[in-house]
Amino acid sequence: MTLLALGINHKTAPVALRERVSFGPDVLEQALDSLLFQPMVQSGVVLSTCNRTELYLSVEQQADLQERLVRWLCDYHHLNEEEDVRQSLYWHQDNAAVSHLMRVASGLDSLVLGEPQILGQVKKAFADSQRGHALSSELERMFQKTFSVAKRVRTETEIGASAVSVAFAACTLARQIFESLSTVNVLLVGAGETIELVARHLREHKVQKLIITNRTRERAERLSEEVGAEVIGLVDIDVRLGDADIVISSTASPLPIIGKGMMERALKARRNKPVLLVDIGVPRDVEPEVGKLPNAYLYSVDDLQAIIEQNMTQRKAAAVQAESIVVQESGEFMSWLRAQSAVETIHEYRSQAESMRTDLESRALAALQQGADPQKVLQELAHKLTNRLIHAPTKSLQQAARDGDTERLQLLRDSLGLE
């Protein structure tokens, strides 16, 4: 039995190819059935995200194994570009496969170093692949071990502590300025992907009052249903800006949406209570002059980028520590895996010895029932049992001596307890 990890990701293949070899949730069960039908595959888990498609398998080792698996992948997706797939594919075996899975689940192999979403995706892939398909004990143990390793990496390192996306950085900045986000009012200007991420991060930090405004009201309403926010029109910003303790804006507007005069009126309505403005828009959504107003604290996307770069440096330092955890834990798993083969060998050896004992015991009992001398029966039993038990080791010792293989001879001596 061999453990394999093979696949393509954002480092090895363009998005056009990644899209064509991905497995959507609607075809996953069928794909697993097809994969497990291959005679060399014992069990498997399919991980398919926007950045990677990977197969984690326990297989019977064969000379043309890689060629047959690549061919299956291409045939399943009706791809003629088999050479393109082969060139983009990476292939890890046993310890390298275990280490790769642990690095993936810990965020060490992600497009954004240390991102936490991948662990949930790996857990879902494991659960989906278990549904209706029995996993080998080795593969199941590898995934369970990986989940504990990913948790250890999160607990013992700072790899996920620092903001490395614009949306996360904006929320982190807000948390640094306000002691608690649960009591503040937040105005989100825009409803694109970045604002969606911001809204989700804010909800995770228990923000109770969210207001969303967007040029297209329908899109704002769709987002509001997901995060539980109030929707207002862009024309209402001037009136409602005074309600906001935090303003986060990301639109494609060619002109600023929040000007100095509008902010002055909002501050007056707030009796100069401070406001944090995070302008992620390019071009800018907030006039730079707003940042010069007392109690208006304006940060641009460049300010956030500086935070992100500093935090990425911290994550890279944490990644070094995380990598050492992976090396240690994958080594422990491989030790366990090797021990399993020894368990099977020991069981087989004990079964063989038990069979010898049962056979000779039954013969001895039959002899006693026929009136044979008990002392002679016992002596014959001991003699025959000894001869049978030492027969195979004796042959191995003689062969090692004839071959001049001193290393094997010493190994046999150690196994037999001979000094």
Short mmCIF file of C-alpha atoms in Angstrom, two decimals:
data_model
loop_
_atom_site.label_atom_id
_atom_site.label_comp_id
_atom_site.label_asym_id
_atom_site.label_seq_id
_atom_site.Cartn_x
_atom_site.Cartn_y
_atom_site.Cartn_z
CA MET A 1 0.00 0.00 0.00
CA THR A 2 1.28 3.44 -1.01
CA LEU A 3 -0.07 6.88 -0.09
CA LEU A 4 -0.20 9.39 -2.95
CA ALA A 5 -1.04 13.05 -3.40
CA LEU A 6 -1.32 14.33 -6.94
CA GLY A 7 -2.89 17.42 -8.43
CA ILE A 8 -2.50 20.89 -9.86
CA ASN A 9 -2.77 24.27 -8.17
CA HIS A 10 -2.29 28.02 -8.65
CA LYS A 11 1.48 27.54 -8.73
CA THR A 12 1.56 24.96 -11.51
CA ALA A 13 -1.42 25.65 -13.78
CA PRO A 14 -3.33 28.67 -15.15
CA VAL A 15 -6.95 29.16 -14.13
CA ALA A 16 -8.17 27.98 -17.56
CA LEU A 17 -6.70 24.52 -16.94
CA ARG A 18 -7.65 24.43 -13.25
CA GLU A 19 -11.27 25.06 -14.23
CA ARG A 20 -11.27 22.11 -16.62
CA VAL A 21 -9.94 19.56 -14.13
CA SER A 22 -12.03 20.69 -11.15
CA PHE A 23 -14.75 18.51 -9.57
CA GLY A 24 -17.94 20.34 -8.65
CA PRO A 25 -20.12 19.09 -5.77
CA ASP A 26 -22.68 17.77 -8.26
CA VAL A 27 -20.18 15.33 -9.85
CA LEU A 28 -18.00 14.48 -6.84
CA GLU A 29 -19.73 11.23 -5.92
CA GLN A 30 -19.72 10.03 -9.53
CA ALA A 31 -16.04 10.98 -9.88
CA LEU A 32 -15.13 9.04 -6.74
CA ASP A 33 -17.01 5.99 -8.01
CA SER A 34 -15.08 6.19 -11.26
CA LEU A 35 -11.76 6.71 -9.48
CA LEU A 36 -12.27 3.83 -7.05
CA PHE A 37 -13.23 1.57 -9.95
CA GLN A 38 -9.61 1.79 -11.11
CA PRO A 39 -7.98 -1.52 -10.03
CA MET A 40 -4.89 0.11 -8.49
CA VAL A 41 -6.90 2.55 -6.27
CA GLN A 42 -7.95 1.30 -2.84
CA SER A 43 -9.53 4.49 -1.50
CA GLY A 44 -9.35 8.21 -2.11
CA VAL A 45 -10.29 11.78 -1.22
CA VAL A 46 -10.86 14.48 -3.83
CA LEU A 47 -10.08 18.11 -2.89
CA SER A 48 -11.29 20.65 -5.45
CA THR A 49 -11.21 24.43 -4.85
CA CYS A 50 -10.74 27.46 -7.07
CA ASN A 51 -6.98 27.24 -6.53
CA ARG A 52 -6.35 23.48 -6.59
CA THR A 53 -7.59 20.05 -7.60
CA GLU A 54 -5.91 17.23 -5.70
CA LEU A 55 -6.37 13.49 -5.30
CA TYR A 56 -5.24 11.83 -2.07
CA LEU A 57 -5.09 8.08 -2.58
CA SER A 58 -4.05 4.79 -1.08
CA VAL A 59 -2.97 2.61 -3.99
CA GLU A 60 -1.28 -0.60 -4.98
CA GLN A 61 2.12 0.38 -6.39
CA GLN A 62 2.47 -0.39 -10.11
CA ALA A 63 5.06 0.47 -12.74
CA ASP A 64 2.65 2.56 -14.87
CA LEU A 65 0.67 3.99 -11.95
CA GLN A 66 1.28 7.68 -12.70
CA GLU A 67 0.49 7.25 -16.39
CA ARG A 68 -2.80 5.47 -15.65
CA LEU A 69 -3.94 8.08 -13.11
CA VAL A 70 -3.16 10.97 -15.47
CA ARG A 71 -5.04 9.16 -18.20
CA TRP A 72 -8.03 8.67 -15.89
CA LEU A 73 -8.06 12.37 -14.97
CA CYS A 74 -7.97 13.43 -18.62
CA ASP A 75 -10.54 10.86 -19.74
CA TYR A 76 -12.93 11.81 -16.96
CA HIS A 77 -12.83 15.49 -17.94
CA HIS A 78 -12.71 14.74 -21.69
CA LEU A 79 -9.37 16.49 -22.05
CA ASN A 80 -7.16 15.99 -25.08
CA GLU A 81 -4.34 18.09 -23.61
CA GLU A 82 -2.88 15.16 -21.67
CA GLU A 83 0.64 16.57 -22.02
CA ASP A 84 -0.44 19.94 -20.54
CA VAL A 85 -1.98 18.17 -17.56
CA ARG A 86 1.11 16.00 -17.07
CA GLN A 87 3.41 19.03 -17.11
CA SER A 88 1.23 20.87 -14.56
CA LEU A 89 0.79 17.88 -12.25
CA TYR A 90 2.74 17.38 -9.05
CA TRP A 91 3.16 13.95 -7.52
CA HIS A 92 3.97 13.16 -3.88
CA GLN A 93 4.38 9.72 -2.33
CA ASP A 94 4.21 8.47 1.28
CA ASN A 95 6.04 10.94 3.56
CA ALA A 96 5.98 13.66 0.89
CA ALA A 97 2.22 13.11 0.41
CA VAL A 98 1.59 13.36 4.16
CA SER A 99 3.70 16.53 4.43
CA HIS A 100 1.93 18.08 1.44
CA LEU A 101 -1.54 17.51 2.90
CA MET A 102 -0.44 18.96 6.25
CA ARG A 103 1.02 22.03 4.51
CA VAL A 104 -2.16 22.51 2.48
CA ALA A 105 -4.48 22.24 5.50
CA SER A 106 -2.26 24.62 7.51
CA GLY A 107 -2.38 27.31 4.81
CA LEU A 108 1.32 26.97 3.97
CA ASP A 109 0.61 26.17 0.31
CA SER A 110 -2.16 28.74 -0.22
CA LEU A 111 -2.21 31.70 -2.58
CA VAL A 112 -2.50 33.86 0.55
CA LEU A 113 -0.07 32.42 3.11
CA GLY A 114 -1.85 31.22 6.24
CA GLU A 115 -5.42 31.78 5.02
CA PRO A 116 -7.82 29.80 7.24
CA GLN A 117 -10.54 28.81 4.72
CA ILE A 118 -8.55 25.92 3.26
CA LEU A 119 -8.79 23.84 6.45
CA GLY A 120 -12.58 23.89 6.22
CA GLN A 121 -12.36 22.92 2.55
CA VAL A 122 -10.08 19.97 3.36
CA LYS A 123 -12.45 18.81 6.13
CA LYS A 124 -15.41 19.03 3.74
CA ALA A 125 -13.54 17.08 1.05
CA PHE A 126 -12.75 14.38 3.62
CA ALA A 127 -16.38 14.19 4.79
CA ASP A 128 -17.75 14.16 1.22
CA SER A 129 -15.36 11.40 0.17
CA GLN A 130 -16.34 9.30 3.19
CA ARG A 131 -20.02 9.45 2.25
CA GLY A 132 -20.74 6.09 0.68
CA HIS A 133 -17.05 5.23 0.18
CA ALA A 134 -14.99 3.41 2.80
CA LEU A 135 -11.52 4.89 3.32
CA SER A 136 -8.49 2.78 4.12
CA SER A 137 -7.39 3.04 7.72
CA GLU A 138 -4.10 4.62 6.59
CA LEU A 139 -5.81 7.35 4.54
CA GLU A 140 -8.36 8.09 7.24
CA ARG A 141 -5.64 8.29 9.89
CA MET A 142 -3.61 10.62 7.62
CA PHE A 143 -6.49 13.10 7.41
CA GLN A 144 -7.31 12.94 11.12
CA LYS A 145 -3.65 13.54 11.92
CA THR A 146 -3.61 16.46 9.46
CA PHE A 147 -6.55 18.15 11.18
CA SER A 148 -4.77 18.01 14.54
CA VAL A 149 -1.56 19.36 12.93
CA ALA A 150 -3.42 22.29 11.34
CA LYS A 151 -4.97 23.08 14.73
CA ARG A 152 -1.53 22.93 16.36
CA VAL A 153 -0.09 25.28 13.73
CA ARG A 154 -2.90 27.80 14.41
CA THR A 155 -2.44 27.48 18.16
CA GLU A 156 1.35 27.55 18.40
CA THR A 157 2.22 30.03 15.63
CA GLU A 158 1.07 33.48 14.52
CA ILE A 159 0.51 32.42 10.91
CA GLY A 160 -3.16 33.41 10.91
CA ALA A 161 -3.03 36.33 13.33
CA SER A 162 -2.16 39.16 10.95
CA ALA A 163 -4.26 40.73 8.21
CA VAL A 164 -3.06 39.94 4.70
CA SER A 165 -6.12 40.89 2.63
CA VAL A 166 -7.47 44.39 2.11
CA ALA A 167 -10.84 43.41 3.59
CA PHE A 168 -9.29 41.77 6.64
CA ALA A 169 -6.85 44.65 7.09
CA ALA A 170 -9.72 47.14 7.09
CA CYS A 171 -11.51 45.20 9.81
CA THR A 172 -8.31 44.74 11.81
CA LEU A 173 -7.71 48.48 11.70
CA ALA A 174 -11.22 49.08 13.01
CA ARG A 175 -10.66 46.65 15.86
CA GLN A 176 -7.43 48.41 16.81
CA ILE A 177 -9.18 51.78 17.10
CA PHE A 178 -12.43 50.69 18.73
CA GLU A 179 -12.31 48.61 21.89
CA SER A 180 -15.36 46.63 20.78
CA LEU A 181 -17.08 46.55 17.40
CA SER A 182 -20.34 45.29 18.87
CA THR A 183 -21.44 48.81 19.82
CA VAL A 184 -20.44 50.76 16.69
CA ASN A 185 -22.41 51.69 13.57
CA VAL A 186 -20.72 50.80 10.28
CA LEU A 187 -21.54 52.27 6.88
CA LEU A 188 -20.38 50.19 3.90
CA VAL A 189 -20.25 52.03 0.58
CA GLY A 190 -20.34 49.54 -2.32
CA ALA A 191 -21.43 45.91 -2.58
CA GLY A 192 -18.62 44.25 -4.55
CA GLU A 193 -16.47 41.31 -3.54
CA THR A 194 -14.24 43.33 -1.18
CA ILE A 195 -17.19 44.84 0.67
CA GLU A 196 -18.80 41.39 0.87
CA LEU A 197 -15.67 40.10 2.63
CA VAL A 198 -15.60 43.16 4.89
CA ALA A 199 -19.24 42.61 5.84
CA ARG A 200 -18.61 38.96 6.73
CA HIS A 201 -15.54 39.84 8.81
CA LEU A 202 -17.52 42.51 10.66
CA ARG A 203 -20.33 40.08 11.43
CA GLU A 204 -17.75 37.64 12.82
CA HIS A 205 -16.68 40.45 15.16
CA LYS A 206 -20.27 40.93 16.41
CA VAL A 207 -21.06 44.24 14.68
CA GLN A 208 -24.75 44.79 15.31
CA LYS A 209 -25.53 47.78 13.08
CA LEU A 210 -24.54 47.60 9.42
CA ILE A 211 -25.71 50.01 6.73
CA ILE A 212 -25.00 49.30 3.05
CA THR A 213 -25.31 51.68 0.14
CA ASN A 214 -24.54 50.92 -3.48
CA ARG A 215 -25.19 52.33 -6.93
CA THR A 216 -27.16 49.17 -7.78
CA ARG A 217 -29.66 48.73 -4.97
CA GLU A 218 -30.49 45.11 -5.91
CA ARG A 219 -26.92 43.99 -5.26
CA ALA A 220 -26.86 45.80 -1.91
CA GLU A 221 -30.10 44.07 -0.95
CA ARG A 222 -28.69 40.65 -1.81
CA LEU A 223 -25.71 41.30 0.46
CA SER A 224 -27.92 42.75 3.19
CA GLU A 225 -29.96 39.51 3.29
CA GLU A 226 -26.78 37.56 3.93
CA VAL A 227 -25.32 39.77 6.67
CA GLY A 228 -28.45 41.38 8.11
CA ALA A 229 -27.85 45.01 7.13
CA GLU A 230 -29.96 48.07 6.39
CA VAL A 231 -29.89 49.31 2.79
CA ILE A 232 -29.96 52.99 1.83
CA GLY A 233 -29.57 54.81 -1.48
CA LEU A 234 -26.40 56.67 -2.45
CA VAL A 235 -28.35 59.94 -2.25
CA ASP A 236 -29.03 59.23 1.43
CA ILE A 237 -25.35 59.16 2.43
CA ASP A 238 -25.30 62.88 3.23
CA VAL A 239 -28.14 62.40 5.73
CA ARG A 240 -26.97 59.11 7.28
CA LEU A 241 -23.21 59.70 7.37
CA GLY A 242 -23.53 61.25 10.82
CA ASP A 243 -24.81 57.91 12.18
CA ALA A 244 -21.62 56.06 11.21
CA ASP A 245 -18.71 55.48 13.58
CA ILE A 246 -16.87 53.59 10.82
CA VAL A 247 -17.11 54.12 7.07
CA ILE A 248 -15.57 51.55 4.72
CA SER A 249 -15.83 52.28 1.02
CA SER A 250 -14.92 50.32 -2.11
CA THR A 251 -16.62 51.32 -5.35
CA ALA A 252 -15.69 51.84 -8.99
CA SER A 253 -16.87 55.44 -8.97
CA PRO A 254 -14.65 57.76 -11.06
CA LEU A 255 -15.36 60.64 -8.64
CA PRO A 256 -15.26 60.84 -4.82
CA ILE A 257 -18.54 59.93 -3.12
CA ILE A 258 -17.74 61.51 0.25
CA GLY A 259 -16.42 65.07 0.09
CA LYS A 260 -15.01 67.44 2.68
CA GLY A 261 -18.24 69.42 2.99
CA MET A 262 -20.34 66.28 3.49
CA MET A 263 -17.97 65.08 6.20
CA GLU A 264 -18.01 68.46 7.95
CA ARG A 265 -21.81 68.29 8.17
CA ALA A 266 -21.64 64.72 9.50
CA LEU A 267 -19.11 65.65 12.19
CA LYS A 268 -21.26 68.60 13.23
CA ALA A 269 -24.26 66.27 13.57
CA ARG A 270 -22.11 63.91 15.62
CA ARG A 271 -20.90 66.76 17.84
CA ASN A 272 -17.36 65.94 16.65
CA LYS A 273 -17.47 62.36 17.83
CA PRO A 274 -14.54 60.66 15.97
CA VAL A 275 -15.10 58.75 12.71
CA LEU A 276 -12.84 56.13 11.09
CA LEU A 277 -12.91 56.17 7.29
CA VAL A 278 -11.24 53.37 5.33
CA ASP A 279 -11.15 54.14 1.60
CA ILE A 280 -10.34 51.00 -0.39
CA GLY A 281 -11.56 52.46 -3.68
CA VAL A 282 -9.29 53.12 -6.67
CA PRO A 283 -9.96 55.87 -7.73
CA ARG A 284 -10.55 57.11 -4.19
CA ASP A 285 -14.10 57.33 -2.86
CA VAL A 286 -13.25 59.87 -0.13
CA GLU A 287 -11.65 63.24 -0.86
CA PRO A 288 -8.13 63.34 0.66
CA GLU A 289 -8.98 66.65 2.36
CA VAL A 290 -11.36 64.76 4.65
CA GLY A 291 -8.33 63.37 6.45
CA LYS A 292 -7.36 66.89 7.52
CA LEU A 293 -10.60 67.43 9.46
CA PRO A 294 -10.43 67.11 13.25
CA ASN A 295 -11.82 63.76 14.45
CA ALA A 296 -11.92 62.28 10.92
CA TYR A 297 -9.32 59.52 10.63
CA LEU A 298 -8.89 58.60 6.97
CA TYR A 299 -6.90 55.60 5.72
CA SER A 300 -6.38 54.84 2.04
CA VAL A 301 -5.69 51.55 0.28
CA ASP A 302 -1.97 52.43 0.36
CA ASP A 303 -2.09 52.70 4.15
CA LEU A 304 -3.70 49.26 4.31
CA GLN A 305 -1.10 47.85 1.92
CA ALA A 306 1.65 48.92 4.29
CA ILE A 307 -0.14 47.05 7.10
CA ILE A 308 -0.52 44.00 4.86
CA GLU A 309 3.16 43.96 3.88
CA GLN A 310 4.24 44.20 7.50
CA ASN A 311 1.84 41.43 8.49
CA MET A 312 2.94 39.22 5.59
CA THR A 313 6.50 39.47 6.88
CA GLN A 314 5.22 38.29 10.27
CA ARG A 315 3.35 35.42 8.63
CA LYS A 316 6.46 34.32 6.75
CA ALA A 317 8.35 34.19 10.03
CA ALA A 318 5.53 32.13 11.56
CA ALA A 319 5.55 29.85 8.51
CA VAL A 320 9.10 28.76 9.35
CA GLN A 321 7.88 27.55 12.72
CA ALA A 322 4.85 25.93 11.10
CA GLU A 323 7.03 24.06 8.61
CA SER A 324 9.05 22.55 11.45
CA ILE A 325 5.80 21.34 13.05
CA VAL A 326 4.81 19.68 9.77
CA VAL A 327 8.21 17.95 9.48
CA GLN A 328 7.92 16.61 13.03
CA GLU A 329 4.30 15.49 12.73
CA SER A 330 4.67 13.88 9.29
CA GLY A 331 7.67 11.94 10.61
CA GLU A 332 5.59 10.68 13.54
CA PHE A 333 2.80 9.63 11.20
CA MET A 334 5.19 7.70 8.97
CA SER A 335 6.60 5.94 12.05
CA TRP A 336 3.04 4.89 12.94
CA LEU A 337 2.44 3.76 9.35
CA ARG A 338 5.58 1.63 9.30
CA ALA A 339 4.59 0.12 12.62
CA GLN A 340 1.28 -1.03 11.08
CA SER A 341 3.14 -3.27 8.64
CA ALA A 342 5.04 -4.72 11.60
CA VAL A 343 1.74 -5.40 13.38
CA GLU A 344 0.53 -7.43 10.41
CA THR A 345 3.81 -9.37 10.29
CA ILE A 346 3.71 -10.08 14.02
CA HIS A 347 0.10 -11.26 13.77
CA GLU A 348 1.00 -13.56 10.87
CA TYR A 349 4.03 -14.96 12.75
CA ARG A 350 2.01 -15.60 15.92
CA SER A 351 -0.73 -17.27 13.86
CA GLN A 352 1.84 -19.53 12.23
CA ALA A 353 3.33 -20.52 15.62
CA GLU A 354 -0.15 -21.11 17.06
CA SER A 355 -0.98 -23.39 14.13
CA MET A 356 2.18 -25.43 14.80
CA ARG A 357 1.34 -25.71 18.49
CA THR A 358 -2.26 -26.76 17.85
CA ASP A 359 -1.22 -29.44 15.36
CA LEU A 360 1.41 -30.99 17.63
CA GLU A 361 -0.80 -30.70 20.71
CA SER A 362 -3.64 -32.59 19.04
CA ARG A 363 -1.22 -35.32 17.98
CA ALA A 364 0.15 -35.60 21.52
CA LEU A 365 -3.34 -35.84 23.02
CA ALA A 366 -4.30 -38.53 20.51
CA ALA A 367 -1.16 -40.52 21.46
CA LEU A 368 -2.02 -40.24 25.16
CA GLN A 369 -5.57 -41.47 24.51
CA GLN A 370 -4.08 -44.50 22.77
CA GLY A 371 -2.07 -45.33 25.91
CA ALA A 372 1.38 -44.03 24.89
CA ASP A 373 3.98 -43.28 27.57
CA PRO A 374 3.23 -39.69 28.79
CA GLN A 375 6.93 -38.92 29.29
CA LYS A 376 7.82 -39.96 25.75
CA VAL A 377 4.81 -38.07 24.35
CA LEU A 378 5.90 -34.90 26.17
CA GLN A 379 9.51 -35.25 25.03
CA GLU A 380 8.43 -35.82 21.42
CA LEU A 381 6.09 -32.81 21.59
CA ALA A 382 8.86 -30.53 22.86
CA HIS A 383 11.37 -31.86 20.31
CA LYS A 384 9.05 -31.46 17.30
CA LEU A 385 7.79 -28.02 18.40
CA THR A 386 11.37 -26.81 18.82
CA ASN A 387 12.39 -28.14 15.40
CA ARG A 388 9.43 -26.53 13.65
CA LEU A 389 9.94 -23.14 15.34
CA ILE A 390 13.65 -22.95 14.55
CA HIS A 391 13.46 -24.38 11.02
CA ALA A 392 12.82 -21.12 9.10
CA PRO A 393 15.23 -18.94 11.18
CA THR A 394 17.95 -21.62 10.81
CA LYS A 395 17.60 -21.61 7.01
CA SER A 396 17.78 -17.79 6.97
CA LEU A 397 20.91 -17.81 9.14
CA GLN A 398 22.59 -20.38 6.91
CA GLN A 399 21.70 -18.46 3.74
CA ALA A 400 22.99 -15.15 5.20
CA ALA A 401 26.25 -16.89 6.15
CA ARG A 402 26.63 -18.44 2.67
CA ASP A 403 25.99 -15.01 1.06
CA GLY A 404 28.50 -13.33 3.35
CA ASP A 405 25.77 -10.87 4.33
CA THR A 406 27.01 -9.87 7.79
CA GLU A 407 24.40 -7.12 8.13
CA ARG A 408 21.50 -9.55 7.57
CA LEU A 409 23.19 -12.12 9.80
CA GLN A 410 23.43 -9.59 12.64
CA LEU A 411 19.81 -8.52 12.09
CA LEU A 412 18.69 -12.15 12.39
CA ARG A 413 20.78 -12.61 15.54
CA ASP A 414 19.17 -9.51 17.07
CA SER A 415 15.70 -10.77 16.10
CA LEU A 416 16.41 -14.12 17.79
CA GLY A 417 17.78 -12.47 20.91
CA LEU A 418 21.32 -13.84 20.41
CA GLU A 419 24.13 -11.82 21.91
#
